Short mmCIF file of C-alpha atoms in Angstrom, two decimals:
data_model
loop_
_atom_site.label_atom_id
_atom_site.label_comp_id
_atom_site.label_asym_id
_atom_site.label_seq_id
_atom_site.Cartn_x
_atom_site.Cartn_y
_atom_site.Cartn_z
CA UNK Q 1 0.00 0.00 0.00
CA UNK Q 2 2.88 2.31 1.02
CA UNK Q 3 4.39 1.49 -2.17
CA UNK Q 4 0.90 2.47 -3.87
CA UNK Q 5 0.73 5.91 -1.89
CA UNK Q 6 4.32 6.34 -3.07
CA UNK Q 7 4.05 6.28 -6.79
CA UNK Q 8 0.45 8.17 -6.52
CA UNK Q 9 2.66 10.91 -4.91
CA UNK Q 10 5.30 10.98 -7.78
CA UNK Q 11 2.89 10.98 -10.37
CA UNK Q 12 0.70 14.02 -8.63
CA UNK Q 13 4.07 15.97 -8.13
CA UNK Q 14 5.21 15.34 -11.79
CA UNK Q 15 1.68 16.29 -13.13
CA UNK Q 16 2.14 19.52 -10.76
CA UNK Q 17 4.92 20.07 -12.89
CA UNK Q 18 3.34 19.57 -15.97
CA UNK Q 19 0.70 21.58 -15.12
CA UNK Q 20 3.12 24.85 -14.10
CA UNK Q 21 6.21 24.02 -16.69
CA UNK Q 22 5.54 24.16 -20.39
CA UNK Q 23 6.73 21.52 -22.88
CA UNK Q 24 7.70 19.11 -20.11
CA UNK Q 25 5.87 15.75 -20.25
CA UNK Q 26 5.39 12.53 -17.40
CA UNK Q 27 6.64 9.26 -19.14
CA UNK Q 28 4.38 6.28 -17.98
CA UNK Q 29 3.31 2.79 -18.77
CA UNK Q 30 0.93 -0.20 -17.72
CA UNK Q 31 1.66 -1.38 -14.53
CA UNK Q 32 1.55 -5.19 -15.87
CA UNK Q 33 3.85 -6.24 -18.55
CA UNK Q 34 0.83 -8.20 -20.74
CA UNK Q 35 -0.97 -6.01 -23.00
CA UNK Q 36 1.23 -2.95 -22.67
CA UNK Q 37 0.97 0.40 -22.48
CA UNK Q 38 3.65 3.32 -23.15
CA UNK Q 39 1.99 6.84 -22.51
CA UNK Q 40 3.48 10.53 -22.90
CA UNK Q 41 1.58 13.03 -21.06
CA UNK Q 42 1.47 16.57 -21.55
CA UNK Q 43 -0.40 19.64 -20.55
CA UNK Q 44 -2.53 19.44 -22.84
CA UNK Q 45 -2.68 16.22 -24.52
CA UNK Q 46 -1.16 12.74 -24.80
CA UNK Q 47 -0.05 10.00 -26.72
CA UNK Q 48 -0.55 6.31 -25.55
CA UNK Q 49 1.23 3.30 -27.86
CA UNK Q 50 -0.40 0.24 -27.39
CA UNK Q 51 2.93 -2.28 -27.87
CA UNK Q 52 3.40 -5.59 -28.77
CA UNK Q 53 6.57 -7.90 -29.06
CA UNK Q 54 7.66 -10.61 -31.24
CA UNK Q 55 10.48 -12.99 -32.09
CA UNK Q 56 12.80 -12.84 -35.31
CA UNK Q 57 15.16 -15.64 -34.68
CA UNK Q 58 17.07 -15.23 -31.84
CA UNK Q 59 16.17 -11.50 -31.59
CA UNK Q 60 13.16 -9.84 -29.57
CA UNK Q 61 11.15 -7.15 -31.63
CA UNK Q 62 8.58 -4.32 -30.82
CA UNK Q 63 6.08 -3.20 -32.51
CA UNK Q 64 3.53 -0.40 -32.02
CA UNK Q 65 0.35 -1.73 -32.71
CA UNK Q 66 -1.43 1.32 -31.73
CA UNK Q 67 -1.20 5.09 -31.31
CA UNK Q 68 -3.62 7.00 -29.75
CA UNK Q 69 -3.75 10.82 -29.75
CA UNK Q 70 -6.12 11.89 -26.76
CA UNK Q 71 -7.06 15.99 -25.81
CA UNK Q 72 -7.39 16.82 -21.98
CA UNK Q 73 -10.40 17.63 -21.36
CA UNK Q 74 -12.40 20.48 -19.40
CA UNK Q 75 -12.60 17.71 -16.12
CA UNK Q 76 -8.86 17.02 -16.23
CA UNK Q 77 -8.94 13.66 -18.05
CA UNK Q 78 -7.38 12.67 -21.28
CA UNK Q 79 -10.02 11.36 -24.09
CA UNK Q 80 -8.72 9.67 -27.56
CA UNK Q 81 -10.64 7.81 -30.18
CA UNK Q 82 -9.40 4.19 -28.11
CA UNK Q 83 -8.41 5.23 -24.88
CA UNK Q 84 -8.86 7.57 -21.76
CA UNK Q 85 -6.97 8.41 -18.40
CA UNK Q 86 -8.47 9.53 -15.64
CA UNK Q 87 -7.73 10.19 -12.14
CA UNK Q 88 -9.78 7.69 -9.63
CA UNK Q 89 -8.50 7.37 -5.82
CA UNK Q 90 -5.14 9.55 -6.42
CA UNK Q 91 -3.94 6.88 -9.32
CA UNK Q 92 -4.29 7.57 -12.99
CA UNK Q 93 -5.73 4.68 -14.79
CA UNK Q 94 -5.96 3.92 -18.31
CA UNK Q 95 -8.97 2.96 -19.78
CA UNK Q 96 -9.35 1.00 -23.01
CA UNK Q 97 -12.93 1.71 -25.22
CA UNK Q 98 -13.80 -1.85 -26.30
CA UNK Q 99 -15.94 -4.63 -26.42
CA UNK Q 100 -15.39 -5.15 -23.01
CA UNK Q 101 -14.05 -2.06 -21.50
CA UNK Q 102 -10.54 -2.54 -19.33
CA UNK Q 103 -8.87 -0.07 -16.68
CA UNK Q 104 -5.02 -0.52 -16.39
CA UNK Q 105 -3.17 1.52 -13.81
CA UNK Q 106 -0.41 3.64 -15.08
CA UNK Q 107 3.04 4.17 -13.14
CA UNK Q 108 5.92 6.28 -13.48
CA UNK Q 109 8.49 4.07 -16.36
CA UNK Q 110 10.86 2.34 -14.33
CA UNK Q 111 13.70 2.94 -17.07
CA UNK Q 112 12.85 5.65 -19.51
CA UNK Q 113 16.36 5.03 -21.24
CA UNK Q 114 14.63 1.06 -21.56
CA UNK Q 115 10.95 2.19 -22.45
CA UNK Q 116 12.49 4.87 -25.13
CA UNK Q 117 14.79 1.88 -26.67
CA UNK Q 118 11.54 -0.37 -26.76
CA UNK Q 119 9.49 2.70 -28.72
CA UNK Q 120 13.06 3.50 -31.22
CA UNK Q 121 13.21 0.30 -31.79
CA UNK Q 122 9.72 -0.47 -32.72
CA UNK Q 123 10.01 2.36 -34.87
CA UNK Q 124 12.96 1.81 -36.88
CA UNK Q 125 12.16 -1.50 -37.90
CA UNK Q 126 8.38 -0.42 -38.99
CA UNK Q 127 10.57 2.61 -40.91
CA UNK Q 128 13.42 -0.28 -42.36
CA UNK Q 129 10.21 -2.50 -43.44
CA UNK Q 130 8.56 -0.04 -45.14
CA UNK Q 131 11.87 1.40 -46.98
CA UNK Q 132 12.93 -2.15 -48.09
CA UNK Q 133 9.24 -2.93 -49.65
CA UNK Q 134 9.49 0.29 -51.68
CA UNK Q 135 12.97 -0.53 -52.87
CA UNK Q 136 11.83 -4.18 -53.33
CA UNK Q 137 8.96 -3.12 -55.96
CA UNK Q 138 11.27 -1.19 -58.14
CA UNK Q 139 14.13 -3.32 -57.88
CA UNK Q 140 12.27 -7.10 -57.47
CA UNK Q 141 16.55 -8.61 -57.56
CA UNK Q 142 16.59 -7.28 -53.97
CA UNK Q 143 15.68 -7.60 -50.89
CA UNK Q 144 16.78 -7.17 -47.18
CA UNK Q 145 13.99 -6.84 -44.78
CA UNK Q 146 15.81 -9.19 -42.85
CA UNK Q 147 18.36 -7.21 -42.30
CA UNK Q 148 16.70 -4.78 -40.51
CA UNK Q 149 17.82 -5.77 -36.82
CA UNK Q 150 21.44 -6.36 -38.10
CA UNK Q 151 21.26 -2.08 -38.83
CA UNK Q 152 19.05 -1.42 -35.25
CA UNK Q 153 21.97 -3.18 -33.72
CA UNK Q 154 24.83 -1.12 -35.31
CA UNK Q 155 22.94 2.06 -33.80
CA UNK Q 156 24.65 3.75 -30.53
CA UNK Q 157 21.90 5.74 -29.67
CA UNK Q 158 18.55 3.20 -29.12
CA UNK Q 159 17.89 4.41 -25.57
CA UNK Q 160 17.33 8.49 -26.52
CA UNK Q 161 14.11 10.24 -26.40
CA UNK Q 162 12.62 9.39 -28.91
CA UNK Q 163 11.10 11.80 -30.51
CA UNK Q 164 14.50 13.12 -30.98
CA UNK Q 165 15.24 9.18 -32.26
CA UNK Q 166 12.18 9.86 -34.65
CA UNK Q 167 14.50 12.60 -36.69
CA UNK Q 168 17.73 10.78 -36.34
CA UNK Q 169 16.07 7.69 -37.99
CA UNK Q 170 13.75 9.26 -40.48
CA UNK Q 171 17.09 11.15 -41.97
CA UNK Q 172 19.51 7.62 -41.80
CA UNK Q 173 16.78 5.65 -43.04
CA UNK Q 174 16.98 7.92 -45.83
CA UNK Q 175 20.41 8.58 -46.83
CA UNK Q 176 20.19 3.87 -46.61
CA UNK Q 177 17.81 4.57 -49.18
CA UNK Q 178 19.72 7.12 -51.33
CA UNK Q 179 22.69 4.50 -50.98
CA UNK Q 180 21.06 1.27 -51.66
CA UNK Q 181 18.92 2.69 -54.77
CA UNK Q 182 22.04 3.99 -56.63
CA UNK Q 183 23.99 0.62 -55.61
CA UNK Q 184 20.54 -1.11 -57.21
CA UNK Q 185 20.62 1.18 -60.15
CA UNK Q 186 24.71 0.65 -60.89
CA UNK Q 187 24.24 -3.15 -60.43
CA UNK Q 188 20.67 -3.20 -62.71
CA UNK Q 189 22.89 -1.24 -65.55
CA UNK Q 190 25.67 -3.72 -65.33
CA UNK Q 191 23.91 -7.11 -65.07
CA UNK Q 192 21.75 -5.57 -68.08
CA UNK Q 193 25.04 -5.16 -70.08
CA UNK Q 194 26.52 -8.51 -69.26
CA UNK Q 195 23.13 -10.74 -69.94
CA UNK Q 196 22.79 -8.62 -73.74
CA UNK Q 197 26.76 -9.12 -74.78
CA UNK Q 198 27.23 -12.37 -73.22
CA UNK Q 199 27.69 -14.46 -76.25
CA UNK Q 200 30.23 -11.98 -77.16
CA UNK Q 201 32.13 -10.24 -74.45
CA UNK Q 202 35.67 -11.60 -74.02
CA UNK Q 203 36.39 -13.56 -70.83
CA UNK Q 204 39.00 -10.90 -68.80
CA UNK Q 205 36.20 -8.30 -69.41
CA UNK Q 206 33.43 -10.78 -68.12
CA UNK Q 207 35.16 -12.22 -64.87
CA UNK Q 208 36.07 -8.01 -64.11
CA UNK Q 209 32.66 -7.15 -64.42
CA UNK Q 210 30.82 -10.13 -61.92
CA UNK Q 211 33.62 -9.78 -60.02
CA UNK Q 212 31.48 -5.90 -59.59
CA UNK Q 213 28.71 -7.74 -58.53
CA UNK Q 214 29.61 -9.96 -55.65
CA UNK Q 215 29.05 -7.11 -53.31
CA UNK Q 216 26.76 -7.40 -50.38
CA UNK Q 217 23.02 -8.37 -50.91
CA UNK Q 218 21.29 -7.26 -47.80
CA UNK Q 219 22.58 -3.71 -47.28
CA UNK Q 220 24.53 -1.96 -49.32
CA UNK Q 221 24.53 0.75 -47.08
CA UNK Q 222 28.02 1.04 -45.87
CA UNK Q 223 27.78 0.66 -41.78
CA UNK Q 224 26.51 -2.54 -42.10
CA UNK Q 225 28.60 -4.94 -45.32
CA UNK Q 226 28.91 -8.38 -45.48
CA UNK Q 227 30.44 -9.50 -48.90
CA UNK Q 228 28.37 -12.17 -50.73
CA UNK Q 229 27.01 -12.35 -54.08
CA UNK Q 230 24.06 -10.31 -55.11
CA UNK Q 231 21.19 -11.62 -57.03
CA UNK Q 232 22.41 -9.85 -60.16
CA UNK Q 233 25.59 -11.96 -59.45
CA UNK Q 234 23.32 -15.31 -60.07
CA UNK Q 235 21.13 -13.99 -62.63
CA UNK Q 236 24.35 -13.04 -64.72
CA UNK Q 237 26.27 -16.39 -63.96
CA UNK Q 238 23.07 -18.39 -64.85
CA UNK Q 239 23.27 -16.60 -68.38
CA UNK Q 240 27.08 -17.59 -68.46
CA UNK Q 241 26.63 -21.13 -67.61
CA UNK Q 242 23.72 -21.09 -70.46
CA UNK Q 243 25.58 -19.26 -73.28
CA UNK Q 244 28.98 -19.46 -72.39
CA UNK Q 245 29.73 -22.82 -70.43
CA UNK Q 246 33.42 -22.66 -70.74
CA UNK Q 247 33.23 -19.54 -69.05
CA UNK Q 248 31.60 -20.77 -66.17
CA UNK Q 249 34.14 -23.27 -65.33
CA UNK Q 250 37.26 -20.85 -65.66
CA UNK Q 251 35.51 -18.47 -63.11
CA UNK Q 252 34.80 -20.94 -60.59
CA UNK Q 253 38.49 -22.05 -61.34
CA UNK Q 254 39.36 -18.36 -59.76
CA UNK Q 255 37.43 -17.96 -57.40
CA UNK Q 256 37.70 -19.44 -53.51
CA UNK Q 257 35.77 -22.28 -52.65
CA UNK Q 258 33.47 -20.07 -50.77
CA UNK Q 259 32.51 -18.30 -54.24
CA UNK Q 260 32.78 -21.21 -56.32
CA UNK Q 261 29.64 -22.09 -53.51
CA UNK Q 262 28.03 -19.16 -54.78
CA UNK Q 263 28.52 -19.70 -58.67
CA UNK Q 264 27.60 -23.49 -58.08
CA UNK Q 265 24.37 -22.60 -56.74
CA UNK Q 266 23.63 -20.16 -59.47
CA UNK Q 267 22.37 -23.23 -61.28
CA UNK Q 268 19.28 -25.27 -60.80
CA UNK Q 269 20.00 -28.72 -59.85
CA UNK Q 270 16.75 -29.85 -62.23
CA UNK Q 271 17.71 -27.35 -65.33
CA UNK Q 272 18.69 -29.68 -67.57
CA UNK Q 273 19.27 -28.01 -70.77
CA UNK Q 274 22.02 -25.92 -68.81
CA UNK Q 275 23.39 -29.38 -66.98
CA UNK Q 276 23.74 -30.99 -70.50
CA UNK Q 277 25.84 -27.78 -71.99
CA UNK Q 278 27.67 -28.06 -69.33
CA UNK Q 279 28.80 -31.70 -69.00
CA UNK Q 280 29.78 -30.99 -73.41
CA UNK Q 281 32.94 -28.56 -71.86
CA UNK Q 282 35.95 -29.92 -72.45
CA UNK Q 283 38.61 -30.12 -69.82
CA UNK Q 284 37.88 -28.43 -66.78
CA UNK Q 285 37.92 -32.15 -65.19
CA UNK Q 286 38.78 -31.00 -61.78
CA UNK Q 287 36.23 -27.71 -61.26
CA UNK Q 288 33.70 -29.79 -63.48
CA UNK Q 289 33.91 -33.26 -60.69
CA UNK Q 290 33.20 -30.41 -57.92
CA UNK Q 291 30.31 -28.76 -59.42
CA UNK Q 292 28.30 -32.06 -60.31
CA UNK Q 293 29.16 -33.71 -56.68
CA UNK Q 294 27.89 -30.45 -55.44
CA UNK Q 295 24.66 -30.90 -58.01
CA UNK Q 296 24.12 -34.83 -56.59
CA UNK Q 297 24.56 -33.37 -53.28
CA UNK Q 298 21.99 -30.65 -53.69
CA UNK Q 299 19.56 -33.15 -55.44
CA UNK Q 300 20.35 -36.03 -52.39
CA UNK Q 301 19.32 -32.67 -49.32
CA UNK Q 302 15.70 -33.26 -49.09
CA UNK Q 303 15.41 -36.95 -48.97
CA UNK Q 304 17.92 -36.70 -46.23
CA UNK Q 305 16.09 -33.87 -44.58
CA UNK Q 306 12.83 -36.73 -45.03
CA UNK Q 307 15.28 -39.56 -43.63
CA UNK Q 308 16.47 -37.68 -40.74
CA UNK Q 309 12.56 -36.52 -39.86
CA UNK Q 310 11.36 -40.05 -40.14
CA UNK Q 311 14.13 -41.60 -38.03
CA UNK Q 312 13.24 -38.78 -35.57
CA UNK Q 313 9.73 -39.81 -35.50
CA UNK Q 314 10.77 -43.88 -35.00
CA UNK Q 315 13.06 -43.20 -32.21
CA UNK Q 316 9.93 -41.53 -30.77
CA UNK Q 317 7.99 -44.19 -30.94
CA UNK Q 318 10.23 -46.83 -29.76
CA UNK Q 319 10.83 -44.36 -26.71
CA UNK Q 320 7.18 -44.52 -26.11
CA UNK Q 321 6.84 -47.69 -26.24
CA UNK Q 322 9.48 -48.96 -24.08
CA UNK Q 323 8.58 -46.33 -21.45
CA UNK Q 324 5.06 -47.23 -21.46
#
């Protein structure tokens, strides 16, 4: 109860303050951690984000699911279109308009520097998912929403207000964009160049200009670069393989084994109009043995993905029945 008493007092002293101090505001949240609340109150109004989590991998994710602009009113309480606070007993609750209608008592945020890190980050990957779908439609060979918490996780600055974290990331989520549409556009131009003179570009220029192309394929933008081969990398050594076989061989031949990887899987372990040009090259022998063990391997993957799942399933069963 004392505890009770204790935050009512904080929260009447801070709304004091509010109340006397312009353009200050009282951070506060849901007291319970299941369907929860952030809320910024002002003077005159507030702003309540309803918040939700959820699991990419190994990393936890927010999300705002809601935002709710409510006016103070002439009584002292805060109405939106969803929600309302009030003031019953000395607390401020929160009051959800529903269905069935649900008061939530609101307490000073613990850790504002945790709360504001929960809110950035909930907003920079809504912001990162809705830059990569507009790059995505107008160029289709990329894509990167997945990379999205690799960036969040490069920032240095996830626990700042964040409204102030609302024009930091608005203007880096931009200049990503600026970056990774003129690496799309430089890549688009080249692979268009390569697939149109492939039958008759000379080899030196070829391997030069795919070697251009194994650049990073999730984010070109520069504080986050992992080299790998881009999807105009496959699409261009897929035309090779088709029109230029020979070729194919002599650049897996100089490249590491973690590229030849790359080039291998260019091809499509059922295409067999560019299998059969392929097994016609002459020489090659060693490169060539590597690239159809690695086809027989790919083709062999899902029966032992099947063989591995049914043993799973038999040891089960045996387990079962010898307990039981």
């Amino acid at each position: 109860m004392n505890y009770i008493l204790l935050i009512a007092t904080v929260l009447l002293v801070q709304l004091n303050v509010i109340a006397q101090t312009s353009g200050k505001n009282v951070f506060l949240e849901t007291s319970k951690r299941s369907n929860h609340y952030y809320v910024d109150l002002r003077e005159t109004d507030a702003l309540v984000f309803e918040m939700e989590t959820f699991l990419h991998g190994p990393e936890m994710g927010y999300a705002i699911r809601n935002i709710d602009t409510l006016t103070r009113q002439s009584d002292g309480a805060y109405a939106g279109r969803k929600t309302k606070i009030i003031k019953k007993k000395d607390a401020l609750l929160l009051i959800r308009e529903s269905k069935k209608k649900k008061e939530m008592a609101l307490v000073d945020v613990a850790d504002s520097a945790s709360a504001n890190a929960h809110l950035n980050n909930a907003y920079y990957l809504e912001r990162y998912l809705e830059m990569s779908k507009e790059i995505n439609n107008a160029f289709p060979l990329w894509n990167a929403s997945w990379d999205r918490f690799s960036t969040w996780q490069s920032l240095n600055n996830k626990e700042i207000n964040y409204r102030a974290f609302r024009a930091f990331a608005d203007e880096r989520i931009k200049l990503m964009k600026d970056s990774i549409v003129e690496e799309q556009n430089r890549c688009t131009v080249l692979m268009n160049y390569l697939i149109q003179n492939i039958t008759t570009i000379n080899y030196t220029a070829l391997r030069d200009s795919v070697a251009k192309l194994l650049v990073n394929d999730s984010s070109t933008y520069k504080l986050v670069y992992q080299l790998k081969p881009s999807a105009y990398f496959r699409k261009v050594i897929y035309q090779v393989a088709k029109e230029q076989p020979e070729f194919f061989f002599r650049l897996a031949e100089e490249h590491t084994s973690k590229n030849q990887h790359y080039i291998f899987n260019s091809i499509g372990i059922q295409d067999k109009e560019v299998l059969a040009k392929l097994k016609l090259v002459e020489d090659h022998d060693k490169i060539k043995k590597s690239f159809f063990k690695d086809i027989k391997y790919r083709r062999r993957m899902p029966f032992v993905a099947v063989g591995f799942a049914l043993a799973e399933c038999v040891g089960l069963v045996l387990l079962f029945v010898v307990i039981f």
